[in-house]
CSV table of C-alpha atoms in Angstrom, one decimal:
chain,number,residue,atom,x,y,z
A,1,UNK,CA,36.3,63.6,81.7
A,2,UNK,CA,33.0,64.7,81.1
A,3,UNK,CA,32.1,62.8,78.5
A,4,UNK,CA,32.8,59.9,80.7
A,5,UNK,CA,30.5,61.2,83.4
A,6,UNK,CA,27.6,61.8,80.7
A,7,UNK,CA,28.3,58.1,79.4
A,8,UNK,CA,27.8,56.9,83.0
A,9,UNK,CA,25.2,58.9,83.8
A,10,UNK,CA,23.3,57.8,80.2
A,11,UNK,CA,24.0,54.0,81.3
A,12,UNK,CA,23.0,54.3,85.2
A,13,UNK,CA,19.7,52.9,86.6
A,14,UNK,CA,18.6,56.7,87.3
A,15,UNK,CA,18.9,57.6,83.7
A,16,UNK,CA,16.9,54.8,82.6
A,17,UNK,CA,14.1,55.0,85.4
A,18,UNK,CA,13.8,59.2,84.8
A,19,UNK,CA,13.7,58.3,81.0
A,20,UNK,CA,10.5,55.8,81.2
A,21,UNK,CA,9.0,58.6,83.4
A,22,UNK,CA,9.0,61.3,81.2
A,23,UNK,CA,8.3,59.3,77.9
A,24,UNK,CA,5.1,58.3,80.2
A,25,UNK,CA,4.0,61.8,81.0
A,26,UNK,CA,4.9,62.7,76.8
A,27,UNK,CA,2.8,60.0,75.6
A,28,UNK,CA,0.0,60.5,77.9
A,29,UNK,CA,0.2,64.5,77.3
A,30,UNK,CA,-0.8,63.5,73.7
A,31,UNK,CA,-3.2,61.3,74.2
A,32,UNK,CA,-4.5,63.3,77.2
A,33,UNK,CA,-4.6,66.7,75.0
A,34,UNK,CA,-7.0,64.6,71.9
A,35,UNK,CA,-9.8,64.8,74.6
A,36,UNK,CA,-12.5,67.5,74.4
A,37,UNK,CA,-11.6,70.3,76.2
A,38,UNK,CA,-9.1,69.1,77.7
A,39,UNK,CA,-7.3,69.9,74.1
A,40,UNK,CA,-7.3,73.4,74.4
A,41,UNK,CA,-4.4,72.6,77.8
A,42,UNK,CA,-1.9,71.3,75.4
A,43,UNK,CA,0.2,68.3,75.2
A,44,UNK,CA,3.1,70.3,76.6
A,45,UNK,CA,1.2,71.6,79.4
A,46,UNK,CA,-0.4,68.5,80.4
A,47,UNK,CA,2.7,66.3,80.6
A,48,UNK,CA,4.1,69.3,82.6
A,49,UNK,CA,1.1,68.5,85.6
A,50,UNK,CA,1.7,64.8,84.7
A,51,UNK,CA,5.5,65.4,85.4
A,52,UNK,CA,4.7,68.1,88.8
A,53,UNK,CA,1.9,65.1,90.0
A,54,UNK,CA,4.9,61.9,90.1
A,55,UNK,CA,5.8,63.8,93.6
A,56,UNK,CA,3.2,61.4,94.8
A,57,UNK,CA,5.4,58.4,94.4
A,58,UNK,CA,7.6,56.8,96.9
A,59,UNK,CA,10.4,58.7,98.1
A,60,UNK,CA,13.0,56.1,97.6
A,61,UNK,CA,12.0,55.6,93.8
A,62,UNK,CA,11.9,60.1,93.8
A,63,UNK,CA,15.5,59.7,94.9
A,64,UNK,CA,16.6,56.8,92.7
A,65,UNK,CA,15.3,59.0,89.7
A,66,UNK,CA,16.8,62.5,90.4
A,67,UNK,CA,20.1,62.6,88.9
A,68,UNK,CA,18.6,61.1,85.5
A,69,UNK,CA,16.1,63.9,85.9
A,70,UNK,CA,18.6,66.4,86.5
A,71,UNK,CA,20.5,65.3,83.4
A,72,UNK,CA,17.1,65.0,81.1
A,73,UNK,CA,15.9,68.6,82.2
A,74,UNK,CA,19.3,70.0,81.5
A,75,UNK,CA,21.2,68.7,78.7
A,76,UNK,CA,17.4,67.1,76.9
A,77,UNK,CA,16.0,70.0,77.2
A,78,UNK,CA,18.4,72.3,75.4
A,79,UNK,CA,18.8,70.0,73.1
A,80,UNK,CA,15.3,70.3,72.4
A,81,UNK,CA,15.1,73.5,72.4
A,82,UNK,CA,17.9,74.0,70.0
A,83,UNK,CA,16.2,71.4,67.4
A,84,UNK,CA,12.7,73.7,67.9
A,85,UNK,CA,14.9,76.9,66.5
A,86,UNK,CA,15.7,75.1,63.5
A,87,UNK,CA,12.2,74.5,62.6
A,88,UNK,CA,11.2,78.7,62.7
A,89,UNK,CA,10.5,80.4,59.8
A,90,UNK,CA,13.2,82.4,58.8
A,91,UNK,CA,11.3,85.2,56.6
A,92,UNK,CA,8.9,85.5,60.4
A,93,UNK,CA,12.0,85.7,62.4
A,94,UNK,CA,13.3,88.5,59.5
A,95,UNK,CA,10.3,90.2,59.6
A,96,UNK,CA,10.1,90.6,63.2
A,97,UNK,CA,13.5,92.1,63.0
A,98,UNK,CA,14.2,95.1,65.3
A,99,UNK,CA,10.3,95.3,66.6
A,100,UNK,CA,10.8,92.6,69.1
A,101,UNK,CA,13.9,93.3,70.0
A,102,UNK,CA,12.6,96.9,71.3
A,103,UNK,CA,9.1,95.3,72.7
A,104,UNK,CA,11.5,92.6,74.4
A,105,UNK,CA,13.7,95.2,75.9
A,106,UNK,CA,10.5,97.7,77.0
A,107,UNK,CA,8.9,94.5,78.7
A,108,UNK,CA,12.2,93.3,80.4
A,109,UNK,CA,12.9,96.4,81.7
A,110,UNK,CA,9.5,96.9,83.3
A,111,UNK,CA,9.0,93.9,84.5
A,112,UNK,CA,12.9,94.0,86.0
A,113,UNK,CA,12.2,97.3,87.8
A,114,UNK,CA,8.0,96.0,89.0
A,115,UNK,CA,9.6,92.9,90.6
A,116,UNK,CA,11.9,94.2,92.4
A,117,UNK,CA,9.8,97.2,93.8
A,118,UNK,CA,7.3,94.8,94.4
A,119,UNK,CA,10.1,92.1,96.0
A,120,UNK,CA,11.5,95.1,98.3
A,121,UNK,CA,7.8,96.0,99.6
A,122,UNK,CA,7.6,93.1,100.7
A,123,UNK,CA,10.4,93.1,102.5
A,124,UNK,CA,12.7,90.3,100.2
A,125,UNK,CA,16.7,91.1,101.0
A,126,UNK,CA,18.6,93.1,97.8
A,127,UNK,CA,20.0,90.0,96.7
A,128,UNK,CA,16.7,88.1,96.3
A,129,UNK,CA,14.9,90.7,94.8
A,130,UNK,CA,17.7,91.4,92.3
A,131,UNK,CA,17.4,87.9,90.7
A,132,UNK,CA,13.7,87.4,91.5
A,133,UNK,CA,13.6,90.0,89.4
A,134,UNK,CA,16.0,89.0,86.6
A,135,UNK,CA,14.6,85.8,86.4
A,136,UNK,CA,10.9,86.7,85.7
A,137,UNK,CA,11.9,89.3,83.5
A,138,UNK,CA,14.5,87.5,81.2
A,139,UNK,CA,14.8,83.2,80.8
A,140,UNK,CA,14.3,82.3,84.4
A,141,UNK,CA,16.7,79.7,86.2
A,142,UNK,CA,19.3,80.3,83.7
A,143,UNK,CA,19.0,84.1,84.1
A,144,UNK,CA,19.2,83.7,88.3
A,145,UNK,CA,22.9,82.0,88.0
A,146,UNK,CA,23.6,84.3,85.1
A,147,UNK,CA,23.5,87.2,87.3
A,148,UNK,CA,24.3,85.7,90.4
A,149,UNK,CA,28.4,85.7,89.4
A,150,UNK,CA,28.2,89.5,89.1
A,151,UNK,CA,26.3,90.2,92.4
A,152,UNK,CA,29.4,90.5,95.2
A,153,UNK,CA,28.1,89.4,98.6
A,154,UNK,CA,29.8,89.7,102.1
A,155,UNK,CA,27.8,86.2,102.8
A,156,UNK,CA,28.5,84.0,100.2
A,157,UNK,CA,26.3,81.1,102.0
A,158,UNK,CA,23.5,83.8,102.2
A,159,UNK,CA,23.9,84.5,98.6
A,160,UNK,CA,23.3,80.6,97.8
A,161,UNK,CA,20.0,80.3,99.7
A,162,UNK,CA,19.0,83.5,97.9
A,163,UNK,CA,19.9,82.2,94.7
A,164,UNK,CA,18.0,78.7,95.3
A,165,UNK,CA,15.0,80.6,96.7
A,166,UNK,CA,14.9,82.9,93.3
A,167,UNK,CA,15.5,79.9,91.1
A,168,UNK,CA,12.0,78.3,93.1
A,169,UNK,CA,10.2,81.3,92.6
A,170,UNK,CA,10.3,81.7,89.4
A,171,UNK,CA,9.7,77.9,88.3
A,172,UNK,CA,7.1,78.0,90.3
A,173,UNK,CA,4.9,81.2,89.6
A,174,UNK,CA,6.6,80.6,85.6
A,175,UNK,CA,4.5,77.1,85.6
A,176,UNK,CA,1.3,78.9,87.7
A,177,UNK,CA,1.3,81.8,84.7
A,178,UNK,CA,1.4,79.1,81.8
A,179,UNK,CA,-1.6,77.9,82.8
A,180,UNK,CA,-3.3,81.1,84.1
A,181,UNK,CA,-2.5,82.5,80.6
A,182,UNK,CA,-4.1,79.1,78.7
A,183,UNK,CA,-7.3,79.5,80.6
A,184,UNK,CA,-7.7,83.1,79.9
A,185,UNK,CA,-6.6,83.3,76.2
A,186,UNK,CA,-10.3,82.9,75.0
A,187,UNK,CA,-11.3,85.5,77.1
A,188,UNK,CA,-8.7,87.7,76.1
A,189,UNK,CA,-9.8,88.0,72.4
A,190,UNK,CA,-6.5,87.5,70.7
A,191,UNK,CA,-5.5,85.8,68.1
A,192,UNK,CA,-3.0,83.0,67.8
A,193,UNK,CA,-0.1,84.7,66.8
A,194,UNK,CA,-0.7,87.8,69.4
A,195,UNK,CA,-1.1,85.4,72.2
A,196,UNK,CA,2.4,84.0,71.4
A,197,UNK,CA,3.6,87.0,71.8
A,198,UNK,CA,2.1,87.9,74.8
A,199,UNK,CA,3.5,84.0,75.9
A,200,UNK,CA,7.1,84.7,74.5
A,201,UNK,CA,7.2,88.4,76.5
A,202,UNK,CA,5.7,86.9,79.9
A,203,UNK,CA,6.5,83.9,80.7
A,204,UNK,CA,9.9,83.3,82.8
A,205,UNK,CA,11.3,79.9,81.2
A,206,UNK,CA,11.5,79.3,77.8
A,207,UNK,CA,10.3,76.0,78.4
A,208,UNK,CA,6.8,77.9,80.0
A,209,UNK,CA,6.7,79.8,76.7
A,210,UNK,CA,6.9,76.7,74.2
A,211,UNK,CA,4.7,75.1,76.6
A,212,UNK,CA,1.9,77.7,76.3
A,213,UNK,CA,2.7,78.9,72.7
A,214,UNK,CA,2.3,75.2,71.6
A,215,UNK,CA,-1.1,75.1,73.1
A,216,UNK,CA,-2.5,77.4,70.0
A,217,UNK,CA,-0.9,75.7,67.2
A,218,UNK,CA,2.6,76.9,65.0
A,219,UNK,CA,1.6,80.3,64.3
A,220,UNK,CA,1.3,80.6,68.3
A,221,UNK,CA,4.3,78.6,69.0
A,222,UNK,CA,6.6,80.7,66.8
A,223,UNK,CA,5.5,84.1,67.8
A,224,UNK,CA,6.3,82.6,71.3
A,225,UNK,CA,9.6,81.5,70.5
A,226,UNK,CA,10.6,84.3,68.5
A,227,UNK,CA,9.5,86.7,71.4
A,228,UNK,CA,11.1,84.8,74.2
A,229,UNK,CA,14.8,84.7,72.4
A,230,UNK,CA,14.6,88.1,71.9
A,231,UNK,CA,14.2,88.2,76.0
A,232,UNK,CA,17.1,85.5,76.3
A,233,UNK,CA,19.4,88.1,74.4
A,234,UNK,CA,19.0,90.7,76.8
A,235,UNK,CA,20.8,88.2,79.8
A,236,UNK,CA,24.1,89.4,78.8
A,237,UNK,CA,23.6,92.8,78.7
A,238,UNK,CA,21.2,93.0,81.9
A,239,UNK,CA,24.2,90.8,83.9
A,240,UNK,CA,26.8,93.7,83.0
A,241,UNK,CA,24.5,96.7,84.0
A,242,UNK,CA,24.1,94.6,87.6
A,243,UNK,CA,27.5,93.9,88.1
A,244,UNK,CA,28.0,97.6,87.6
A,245,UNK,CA,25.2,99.0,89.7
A,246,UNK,CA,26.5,96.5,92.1
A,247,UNK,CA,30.0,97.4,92.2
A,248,UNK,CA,29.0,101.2,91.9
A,249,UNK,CA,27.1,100.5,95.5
A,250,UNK,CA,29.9,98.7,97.5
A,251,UNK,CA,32.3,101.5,96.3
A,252,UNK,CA,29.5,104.0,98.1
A,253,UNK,CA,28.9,101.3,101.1
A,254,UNK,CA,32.8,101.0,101.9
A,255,UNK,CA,33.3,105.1,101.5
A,256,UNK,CA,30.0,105.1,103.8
A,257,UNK,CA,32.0,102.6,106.2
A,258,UNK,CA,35.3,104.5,106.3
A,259,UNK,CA,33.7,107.8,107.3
């Protein structure tokens, strides 16, 4: 059955129309990122803006286009970055060994606890805050409905908006970062390799992270990649110690209720 949806999907007008945008916004990215200056952005990067800027065009065409987008930014993207894995260097991603693991876990688990301190100061509900939080501090989107399943909520429509309003926070601030961190990379006085790490262990989607590591060349774009899986590891791990810290709370909460 799905299969047949894909196949459909592939062979609509939507899927056809999304495809000739984005091979628009990759061929221009290239071009684009040979110019002066403009080449130290990235190819990635700039067909990102390109992509973000065709909000300008006609509603009716936006709407025509989104399920083929849908489809491309899923199932494409994977794919893509699937194919990207196979081209690391083994002997890097052997050497790096247990060292990024335990930088990735140190930097999750900061920036877990900061955002959600920082979410609750601010007054954000529980819920939001909790995947705000795992989202900017593990793979983004896919983190937010990774965690979401183990979060039990009396309002299940609330929970929803909270998960949509997460998933929005973190693309959006994730695509902010990627270019705050290109712009600043000179003055930062690192090399390639260290500012893919610093890429791979910041940014929120792994699509940010290729994006930004690919703006420095390979040595960049692999320390990026490397760093980032090692932060897409941790989902499964992070999701269980929710689910119990959530469960552990409504046990207290109904005990609370009954007294």
């Amino acid at each position: 059955m799905e299969v047949f949806l894909l196949i459909s999907i592939v062979k609509s007008k939507s899927f056809g129309l999304a495809a000739v945008m984005t091979l628009i916004c990759s061929v221009a990215g290239i071009f684009l990122a040979k110019l002066p200056y403009v080449n130290l952005i990235g190819a990635l990067v700039i067909a990102l803006l390109l992509g973000i800027s065709l909000q300008v065009l006609p509603v009716g065409v936006r709407e025509e286009a989104a399920p083929g987008i849908g489809f491309i930014s899923n199932k494409f993207l994977r794919l893509g970055i699937i194919l990207l894995g196979f081209r690391l260097n083994l002997t890097k991603l052997a050497d790096a060994g247990i060292k990024t693991i335990l930088v990735a876990m140190l930097g999750v688990s900061g920036t877990i606890v900061l955002t959600y301190w920082l979410s609750k100061k601010f007054g954000a509900e529980d819920e939001l805050a909790v995947l705000s939080a795992c989202g900017t501090g593990i793979c983004g989107a896919a983190a937010v409905m990774g965690v979401s399943p183990q979060i039990e909520s009396r309002d299940e429509e609330r929970k929803r908006e909270n998960e949509v309003l997460a998933v929005a926070v973190v693309c959006v601030m994730g695509t902010v970062f990627t270019l705050l961190e290109i712009v600043i990379k000179p003055m930062l006085g690192l090399t390639d390799s260290q500012f893919g790490i610093v890429a791979g262990g910041s940014l929120h989607e792994i699509a940010h992270a290729i994006a930004a590591g690919s703006a420095f060349g390979e040595a960049s774009l692999d320390s990026a990649l490397i760093m980032k899986l090692s932060r897409v590891l941790l989902l499964a791990p992070v999701a269980l110690i929710v689910g119990y810290w959530y469960q552990r709370r409504l046990v207290k909460e109904s005990a609370q209720d009954h007294t």
